[in-house]
XYZ file of C-alpha atoms in Angstrom:
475
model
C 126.798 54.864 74.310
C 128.705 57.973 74.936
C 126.994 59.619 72.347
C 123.975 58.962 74.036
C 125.356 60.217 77.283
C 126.379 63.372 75.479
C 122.965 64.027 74.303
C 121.824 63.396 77.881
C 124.659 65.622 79.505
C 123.691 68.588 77.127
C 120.104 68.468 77.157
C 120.353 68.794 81.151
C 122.772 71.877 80.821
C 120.756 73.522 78.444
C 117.224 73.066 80.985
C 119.395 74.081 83.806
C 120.204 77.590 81.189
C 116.826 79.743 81.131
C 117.730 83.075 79.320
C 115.027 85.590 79.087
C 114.562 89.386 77.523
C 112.750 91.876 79.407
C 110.436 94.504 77.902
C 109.566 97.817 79.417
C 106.654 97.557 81.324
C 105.894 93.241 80.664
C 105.438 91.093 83.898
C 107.715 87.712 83.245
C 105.906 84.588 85.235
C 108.084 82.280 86.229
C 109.023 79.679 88.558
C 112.613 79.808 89.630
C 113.601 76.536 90.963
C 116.526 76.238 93.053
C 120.200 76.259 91.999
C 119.154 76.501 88.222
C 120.906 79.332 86.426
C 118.250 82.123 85.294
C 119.541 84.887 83.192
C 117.964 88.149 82.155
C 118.814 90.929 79.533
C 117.125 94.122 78.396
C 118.460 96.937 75.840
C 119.786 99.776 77.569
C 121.494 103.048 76.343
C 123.463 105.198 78.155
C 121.749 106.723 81.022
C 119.141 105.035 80.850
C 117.940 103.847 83.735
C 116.172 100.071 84.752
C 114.212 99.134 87.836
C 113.935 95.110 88.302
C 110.851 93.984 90.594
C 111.154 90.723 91.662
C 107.833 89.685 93.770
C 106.921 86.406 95.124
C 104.215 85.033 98.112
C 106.476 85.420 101.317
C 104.321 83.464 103.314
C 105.104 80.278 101.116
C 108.974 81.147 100.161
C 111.794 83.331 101.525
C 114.081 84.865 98.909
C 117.562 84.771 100.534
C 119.742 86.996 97.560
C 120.451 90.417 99.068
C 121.685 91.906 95.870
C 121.620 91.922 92.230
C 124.640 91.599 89.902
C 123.947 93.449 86.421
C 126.819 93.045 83.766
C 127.215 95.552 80.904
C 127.469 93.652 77.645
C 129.084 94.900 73.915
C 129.098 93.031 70.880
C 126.703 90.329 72.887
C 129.678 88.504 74.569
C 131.909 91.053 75.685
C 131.534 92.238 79.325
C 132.931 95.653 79.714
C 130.872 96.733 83.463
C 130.004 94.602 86.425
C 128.250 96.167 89.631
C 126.461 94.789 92.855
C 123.692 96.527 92.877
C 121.500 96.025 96.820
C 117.940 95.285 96.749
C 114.984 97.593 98.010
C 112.961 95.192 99.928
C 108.896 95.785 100.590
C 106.204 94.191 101.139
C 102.103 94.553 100.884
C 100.063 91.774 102.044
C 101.426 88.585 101.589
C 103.473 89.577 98.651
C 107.409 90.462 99.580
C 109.013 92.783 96.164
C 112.710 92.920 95.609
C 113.958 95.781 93.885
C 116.702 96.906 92.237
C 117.965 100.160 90.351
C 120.812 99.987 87.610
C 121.793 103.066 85.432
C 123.500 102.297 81.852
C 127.462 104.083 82.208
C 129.015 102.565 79.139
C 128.337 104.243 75.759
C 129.440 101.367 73.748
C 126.966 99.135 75.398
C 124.740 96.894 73.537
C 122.340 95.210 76.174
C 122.745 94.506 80.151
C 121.712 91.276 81.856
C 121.765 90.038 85.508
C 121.546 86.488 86.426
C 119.668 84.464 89.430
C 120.431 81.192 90.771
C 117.795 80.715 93.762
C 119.340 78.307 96.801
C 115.061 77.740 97.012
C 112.308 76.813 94.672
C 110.030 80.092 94.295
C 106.951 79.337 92.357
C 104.607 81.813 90.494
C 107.557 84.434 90.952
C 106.575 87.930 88.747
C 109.953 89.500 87.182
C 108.573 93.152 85.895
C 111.483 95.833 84.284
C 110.352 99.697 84.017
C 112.913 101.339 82.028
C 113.396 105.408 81.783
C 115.819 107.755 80.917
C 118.536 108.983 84.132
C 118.141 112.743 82.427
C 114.948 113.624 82.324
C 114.794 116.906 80.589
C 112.545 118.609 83.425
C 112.397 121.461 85.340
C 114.515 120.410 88.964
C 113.231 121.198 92.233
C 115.764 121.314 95.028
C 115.345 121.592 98.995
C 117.404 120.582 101.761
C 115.516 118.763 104.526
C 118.024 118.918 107.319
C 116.430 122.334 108.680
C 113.779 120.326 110.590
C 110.745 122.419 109.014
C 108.005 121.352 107.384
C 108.065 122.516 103.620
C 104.612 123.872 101.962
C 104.263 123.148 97.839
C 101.846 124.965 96.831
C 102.479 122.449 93.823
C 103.321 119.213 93.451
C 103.554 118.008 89.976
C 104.918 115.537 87.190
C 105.850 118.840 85.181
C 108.966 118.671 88.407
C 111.841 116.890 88.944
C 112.319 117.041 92.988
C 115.460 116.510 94.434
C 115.778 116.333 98.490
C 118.983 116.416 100.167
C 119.568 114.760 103.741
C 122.865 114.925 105.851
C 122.737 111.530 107.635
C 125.142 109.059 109.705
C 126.048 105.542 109.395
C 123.278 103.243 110.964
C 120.172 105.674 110.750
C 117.153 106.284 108.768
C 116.489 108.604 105.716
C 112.871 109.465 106.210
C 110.477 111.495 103.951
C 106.847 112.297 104.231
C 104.118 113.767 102.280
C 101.300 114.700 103.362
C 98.025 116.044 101.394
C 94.496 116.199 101.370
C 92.686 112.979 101.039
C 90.157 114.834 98.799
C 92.821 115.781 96.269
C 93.887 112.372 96.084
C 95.105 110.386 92.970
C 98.120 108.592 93.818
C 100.183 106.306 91.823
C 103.434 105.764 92.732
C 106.210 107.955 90.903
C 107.487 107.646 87.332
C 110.893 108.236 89.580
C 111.496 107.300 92.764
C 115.117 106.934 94.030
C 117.633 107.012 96.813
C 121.501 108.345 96.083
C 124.086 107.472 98.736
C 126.960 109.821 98.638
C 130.231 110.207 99.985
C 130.609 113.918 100.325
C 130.171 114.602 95.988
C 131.111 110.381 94.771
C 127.951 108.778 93.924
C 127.982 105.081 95.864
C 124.937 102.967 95.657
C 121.782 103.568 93.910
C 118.268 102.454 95.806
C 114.590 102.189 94.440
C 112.227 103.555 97.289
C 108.870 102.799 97.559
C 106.324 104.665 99.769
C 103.858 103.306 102.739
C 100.858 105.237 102.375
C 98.161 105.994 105.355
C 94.993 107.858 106.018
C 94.906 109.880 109.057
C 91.770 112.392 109.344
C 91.483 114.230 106.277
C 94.658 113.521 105.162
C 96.963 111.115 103.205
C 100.617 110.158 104.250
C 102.950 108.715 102.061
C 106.121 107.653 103.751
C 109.625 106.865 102.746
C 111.824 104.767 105.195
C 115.484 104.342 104.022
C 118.507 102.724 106.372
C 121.888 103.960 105.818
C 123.810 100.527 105.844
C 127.317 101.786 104.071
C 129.763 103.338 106.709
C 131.322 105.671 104.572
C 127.384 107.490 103.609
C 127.458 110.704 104.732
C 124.557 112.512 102.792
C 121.389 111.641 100.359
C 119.466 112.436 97.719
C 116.218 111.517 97.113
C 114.759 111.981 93.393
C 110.967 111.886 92.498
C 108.764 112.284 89.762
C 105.324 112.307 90.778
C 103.038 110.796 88.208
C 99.997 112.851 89.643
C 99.511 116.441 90.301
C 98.330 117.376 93.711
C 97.505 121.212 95.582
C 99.140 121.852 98.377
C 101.188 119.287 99.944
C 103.637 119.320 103.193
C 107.079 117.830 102.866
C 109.179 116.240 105.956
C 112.523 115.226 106.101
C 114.786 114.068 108.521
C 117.481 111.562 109.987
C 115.764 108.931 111.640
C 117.809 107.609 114.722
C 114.623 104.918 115.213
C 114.371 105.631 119.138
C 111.751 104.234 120.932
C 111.789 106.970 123.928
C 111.449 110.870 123.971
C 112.507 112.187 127.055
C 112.484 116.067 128.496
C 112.424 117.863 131.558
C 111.270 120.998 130.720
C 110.826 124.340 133.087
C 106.997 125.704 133.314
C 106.115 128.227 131.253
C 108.329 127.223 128.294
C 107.523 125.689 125.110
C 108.696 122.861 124.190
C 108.476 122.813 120.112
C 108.452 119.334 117.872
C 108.409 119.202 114.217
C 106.386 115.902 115.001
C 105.521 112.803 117.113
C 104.776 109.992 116.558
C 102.998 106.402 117.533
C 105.815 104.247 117.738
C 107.583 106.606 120.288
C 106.784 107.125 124.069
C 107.362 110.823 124.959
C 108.498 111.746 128.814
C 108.005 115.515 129.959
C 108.876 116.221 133.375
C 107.951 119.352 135.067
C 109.038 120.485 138.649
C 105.866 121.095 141.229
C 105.996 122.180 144.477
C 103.530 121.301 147.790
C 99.638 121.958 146.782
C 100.830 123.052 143.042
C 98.437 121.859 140.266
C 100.216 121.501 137.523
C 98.795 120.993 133.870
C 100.102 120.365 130.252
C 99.133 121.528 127.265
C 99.267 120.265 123.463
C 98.737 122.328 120.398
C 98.331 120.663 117.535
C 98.748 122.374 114.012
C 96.165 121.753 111.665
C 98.109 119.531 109.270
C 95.912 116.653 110.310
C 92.604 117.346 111.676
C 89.915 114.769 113.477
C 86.141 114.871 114.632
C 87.206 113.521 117.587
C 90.514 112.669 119.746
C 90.980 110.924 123.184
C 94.398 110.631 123.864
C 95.509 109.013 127.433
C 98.665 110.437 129.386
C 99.784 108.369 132.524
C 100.803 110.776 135.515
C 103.496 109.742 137.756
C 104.498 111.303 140.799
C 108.558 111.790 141.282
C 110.696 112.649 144.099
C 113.612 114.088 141.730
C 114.252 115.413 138.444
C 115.273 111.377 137.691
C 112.758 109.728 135.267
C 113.543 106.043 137.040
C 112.443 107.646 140.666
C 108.871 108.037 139.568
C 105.836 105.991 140.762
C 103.120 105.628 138.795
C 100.211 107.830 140.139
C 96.690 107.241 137.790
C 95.873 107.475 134.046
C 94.180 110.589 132.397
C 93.171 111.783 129.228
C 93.733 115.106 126.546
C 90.037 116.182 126.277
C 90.076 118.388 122.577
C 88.931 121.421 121.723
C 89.011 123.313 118.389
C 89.947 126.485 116.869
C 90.514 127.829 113.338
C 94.411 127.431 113.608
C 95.059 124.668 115.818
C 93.753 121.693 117.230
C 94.423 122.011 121.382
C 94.822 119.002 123.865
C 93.993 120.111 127.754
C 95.438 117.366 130.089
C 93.159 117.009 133.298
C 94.658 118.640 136.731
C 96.995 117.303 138.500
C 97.653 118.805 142.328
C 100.580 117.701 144.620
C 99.596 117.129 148.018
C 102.569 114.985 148.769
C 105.541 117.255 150.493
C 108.019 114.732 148.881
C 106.847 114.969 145.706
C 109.440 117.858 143.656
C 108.360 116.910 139.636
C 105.424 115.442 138.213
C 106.302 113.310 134.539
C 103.656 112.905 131.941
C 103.828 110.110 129.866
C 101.935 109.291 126.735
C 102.271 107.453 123.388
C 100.762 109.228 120.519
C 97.846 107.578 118.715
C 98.297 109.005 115.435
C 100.888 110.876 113.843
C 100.490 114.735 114.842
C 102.718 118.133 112.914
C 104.174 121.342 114.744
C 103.459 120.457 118.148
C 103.648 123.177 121.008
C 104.229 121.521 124.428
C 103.724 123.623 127.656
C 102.979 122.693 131.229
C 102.004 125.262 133.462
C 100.758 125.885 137.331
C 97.088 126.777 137.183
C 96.839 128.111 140.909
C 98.460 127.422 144.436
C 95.284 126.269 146.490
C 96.134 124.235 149.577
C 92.071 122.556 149.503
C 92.081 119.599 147.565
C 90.184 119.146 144.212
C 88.036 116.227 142.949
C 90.234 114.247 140.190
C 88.555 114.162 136.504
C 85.426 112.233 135.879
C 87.416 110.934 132.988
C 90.576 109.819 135.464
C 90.971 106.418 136.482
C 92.445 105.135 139.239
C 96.486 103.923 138.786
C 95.893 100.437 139.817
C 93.026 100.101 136.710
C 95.440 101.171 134.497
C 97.994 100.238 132.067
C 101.796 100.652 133.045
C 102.802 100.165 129.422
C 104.269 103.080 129.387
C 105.993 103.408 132.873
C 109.924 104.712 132.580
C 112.027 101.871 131.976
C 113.945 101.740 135.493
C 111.149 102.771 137.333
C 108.037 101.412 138.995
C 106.726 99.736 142.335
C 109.159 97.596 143.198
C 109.951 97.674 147.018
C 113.788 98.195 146.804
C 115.784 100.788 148.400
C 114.756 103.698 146.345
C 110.785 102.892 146.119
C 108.439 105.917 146.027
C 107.229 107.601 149.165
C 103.873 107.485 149.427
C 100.403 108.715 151.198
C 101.518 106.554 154.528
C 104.432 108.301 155.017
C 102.516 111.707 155.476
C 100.198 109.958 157.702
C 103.239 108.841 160.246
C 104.876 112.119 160.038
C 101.301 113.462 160.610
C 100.749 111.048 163.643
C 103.639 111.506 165.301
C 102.828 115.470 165.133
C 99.988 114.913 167.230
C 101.748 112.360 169.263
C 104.393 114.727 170.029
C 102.226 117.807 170.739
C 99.980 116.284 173.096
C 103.107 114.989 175.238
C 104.351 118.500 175.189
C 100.673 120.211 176.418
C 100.620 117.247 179.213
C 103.721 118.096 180.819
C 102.761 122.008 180.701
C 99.690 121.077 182.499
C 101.377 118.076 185.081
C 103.935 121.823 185.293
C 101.091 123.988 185.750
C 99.034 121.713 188.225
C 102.079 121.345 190.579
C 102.967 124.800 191.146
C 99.006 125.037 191.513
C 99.219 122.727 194.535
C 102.150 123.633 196.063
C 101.609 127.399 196.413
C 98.451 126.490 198.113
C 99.872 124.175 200.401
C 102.170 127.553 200.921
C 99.057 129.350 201.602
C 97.508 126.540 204.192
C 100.418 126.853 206.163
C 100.907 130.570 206.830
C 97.336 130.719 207.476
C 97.588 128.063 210.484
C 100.712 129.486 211.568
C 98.595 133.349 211.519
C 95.927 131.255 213.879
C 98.302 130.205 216.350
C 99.799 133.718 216.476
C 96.920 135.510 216.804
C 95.943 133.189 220.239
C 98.787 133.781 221.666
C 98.668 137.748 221.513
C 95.237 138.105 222.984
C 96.580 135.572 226.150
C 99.688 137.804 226.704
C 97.255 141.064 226.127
C-alpha cells in the first residue's frame, strides 16, 4: 500500500515539474496552470544576450509576476549567478507581452534557466527566446538627447550600433521618437532594442523596449516610452539596432515629466519656441491686451509632419489678471492653415477687447496631432476703437466645449467671478444718469437768474413811471 502511495506521490511531483529548452527564435505553446512549477533553460555564453517574450490574451487572464528570476547554471546543477530581472510590459490588441532581458556574466557557465509558477491558469500562453550576442562588432553611434533638439540622420541603418544617452530623475519618463517618411517605410522592429539604467557609470537594471508606431500625414512615428521606477537612476542609455535601413530620419529625446498642462504667459512680440506638442497635453498662453486691442496668435509649424488639411480649435477666454484661474470663458475659434515651402502656419481668428476690465486674453487649445519645432507668437494687429464682426468660423461660448477651461477657473458665481458686458452697461448708465442731473441743475441755475434779473428789470421800470409823473406835476 505504501508503495502504491509512493508511485502516486511521485507521479504527481513529477506533472507538477514541466522543464523545457528554448531555441533561438522557436515559439513554446503552452498552458501554464496555476501554482505548477514551470522551468526554462537555454545555452548561453558569455555576453550573450536573451530576450524572453511571454504573451498571453489579457482580456481572458491577467499575469500578476512583475519580474523574472534567471539563474546561471555550471556543470548542470551548480548555480553560480542569480538576478531579478523586471519585465517590459506591452500590449497590441488583445494580446498583453511580458518581456525580459538577461545578459550571460559568468564565463564558466553552461546553460541559464528561469522558472514560473503562475498564482492563475493562463491558457494558450506563447514563450518565444531571441538570443544575440551583448558585443556586436559594429560601428557605434553615440548622441546625447538632453539638448532638447531634434537630431537629423541622414542615415539610419543596421550597418550602426546607436547608443542614446538621457539624464533623467526618479519617477519620470525616458522618451524617444523617430520619425520618417511613410514612403521609405519598412519597419521591423530592431535586432536590438534596449534600455540601461545607470547610476552615474554602475550598470543597474537591464529593460527590453518596444516601440508604438503611428502614422501622422506623410510620416511614421515610432515611439519609445520608458518609466524610471529605481530611485537611485540617474541617467540612460538606450541601444538599437535597426533591422531596416531608412533615409533621413529625425530623432527626439527627452525626460518625460507626463504633465497634463502647459502653461505660459508670454509678452507680445516674443517667440515662444517648443521642440514639440503634443495631444495628450493642454497648452495655456496668456498674452496681456489692453481696451479695443485685437490681439492674435500665431503657430508655425516645421515641416516634419505635413497635412492636406488642418482645423485645429483654440478656446478664447477673457481674464482680468495675469492669473490663469481668473479667466472666463469667452467663445471657441479655430487655426485656419496656410502653406509655404518651409513651414506649415496656423492664423488664429481676431480677437478685440472691448471690455475695460479685461488686462490678458489666454488661448487654450489641445493639439490634435503631434506637431515638431513650433514657433508661438501673439501679436496686436491694430488699435481700432470700432468693433469688428467675429469669424464666420467662431462659435458662440455657450455652443462650445469647456473641456479645456483652466482648472480653477470658470462661471461659477463666487466672489471672484468674471466681470462681464453688464457691468459696462451700469457704469455706462449711470454716465448718462449722472450727466443729465448735472445739465438740469445748470439749466434750473440758468433759468433762475433768468427770472430774477427780469423781475429786477420790472421793478425799476415801474419805479422810472412813478418818477417821471411826479416831475412833470412839480414842473
Amino acid at each position: 500500500m505504501k508503495v502504491i502511495y509512493f508511485i502516486l506521490e511521485l507521479s504527481f511531483i513529477i506533472s507538477k515539474l514541466v522543464q523545457n529548452w528554448l531555441v533561438d527564435g522557436q515559439k513554446l505553446y503552452i498552458d501554464l496552470l496555476e501554482y505548477s512549477n514551470y522551468d526554462f533553460f537555454a545555452k548561453l555564453e558569455i555576453n550573450q544576450r536573451i530576450n524572453v517574450f511571454i504573451s498571453f490574451d489579457s482580456e481572458k487572464y491577467n499575469f500578476p509576476d512583475q519580474s523574472l528570476t534567471f539563474y546561471e547554471f555550471k556543470d548542470n546543477e551548480t548555480i553560480i549567478r542569480k538576478e531579478n530581472v523586471p519585465f517590459t510590459k506591452f500590449k497590441e490588441g488583445n494580446i498583453t507581452t511580458l518581456a525580459a532581458v538577461y545578459i550571460a556574466n559568468e564565463l564558466k557557465t553552461d546553460f541559464i534557466g528561469f522558472g514560473i509558477v503562475p498564482s492563475k491558469n493562463i491558457i494558450d500562453a506563447t514563450i518565444l527566446a531571441k538570443i544575440n550576442k551583448f558585443d556586436i562588432p559594429k560601428k557605434i553611434v553615440e548622441t546625447n538627447l538632453n539638448e532638447g533638439k531634434i537630431i537629423n540622420f541622414k542615415e539610419f541603418s543596421s550597418k550602426y550600433l546607436y547608443k542614446f544617452t538621457l539624464t533623467v530623475d526618479y519617477n519620470s519618463y525616458a522618451k524617444l521618437e523617430l520619425i520618417f517618411d511613410t514612403k521609405d517605410y519598412n519597419y521591423k522592429n530592431f535586432y536590438l532594442s534596449h534600455i540601461f539604467e545607470y547610476r552615474y557609470t554602475t550598470l543597474k537594471k537591464i529593460f527590453y523596449q518596444h516601440f508604438t508606431e503611428t502614422k501622422q500625414g506623410n510620416k511614421t512615428i515610432l515611439t519609445l516610452s520608458h518609466p524610471v521606477s529605481d530611485a537611485f537612476t540617474n541617467n540612460i542609455v538606450i541601444q538599437l539596432v535597426p533591422n531596416y535601413e531608412v533615409n533621413n530620419v529625425y530623432i527626439l529625446g527627452f525626460e518625460d515629466k507626463n504633465k497634463k498642462e502647459y502653461k505660459n504667459i508670454v509678452s507680445l512680440d516674443y517667440s515662444l519656441k517648443l521642440t514639440s506638442m503634443y495631444p495628450s497635453i493642454y497648452y495655456y498662453i496668456m498674452y496681456p491686451i489692453k481696451t479695443n486691442q485685437i490681439d492674435q496668435i500665431n503657430l508655425i509649424i516645421s515641416s516634419i509632419t505635413s497635412f492636406d488639411y488642418y482645423s485645429q480649435p483654440v478656446d478664447v477666454y477673457e481674464c482680468w489678471s495675469d492669473s490663469f484661474g481668473m479667466c472666463k470663458k469667452n467663445k471657441t475659434q479655430y487655426f485656419t492653415m496656410t502653406k509655404n515651402n518651409d513651414s506649415t502656419i496656423f492664423l488664429e481668428s481676431y480677437y478685440q477687447n472691448k471690455n475695460y476690465s479685461i488686462n490678458h486674453i489666454l488661448f487654450v487649445f489641445k493639439p490634435l496631432y503631434n506637431f515638431y519645432d513650433v514657433t508661438i507668437r501673439g501679436s496686436i494687429r491694430k488699435n481700432d476703437p470700432d468693433p469688428i464682426p467675429d469669424s464666420g468660423s467662431s462659435s458662440d461660448s455657450g455652443s462650445s466645449s469647456d473641456s479645456g477651461s483652466p482648472s480653477d477657473s470658470g462661471s461659477s458665481s463666487d466672489s471672484g467671478s468674471a466681470p462681464d458686458s453688464s457691468s459696462s452697461s451700469a457704469v455706462v448708465l449711470i454716465s448718462i444718469i449722472s450727466s443729465c442731473i448735472i445739465i438740469s441743475i445748470i439749466v434750473i441755475f440758468i433759468l433762475y437768474f433768468y427770472f430774477k434779473k427780469r423781475s429786477s428789470k420790472e421793478i425799476n421800470f415801474d419805479k422810472s413811471n412813478s418818477l417821471g409823473g411826479d416831475f412833470l406835476l412839480n414842473e
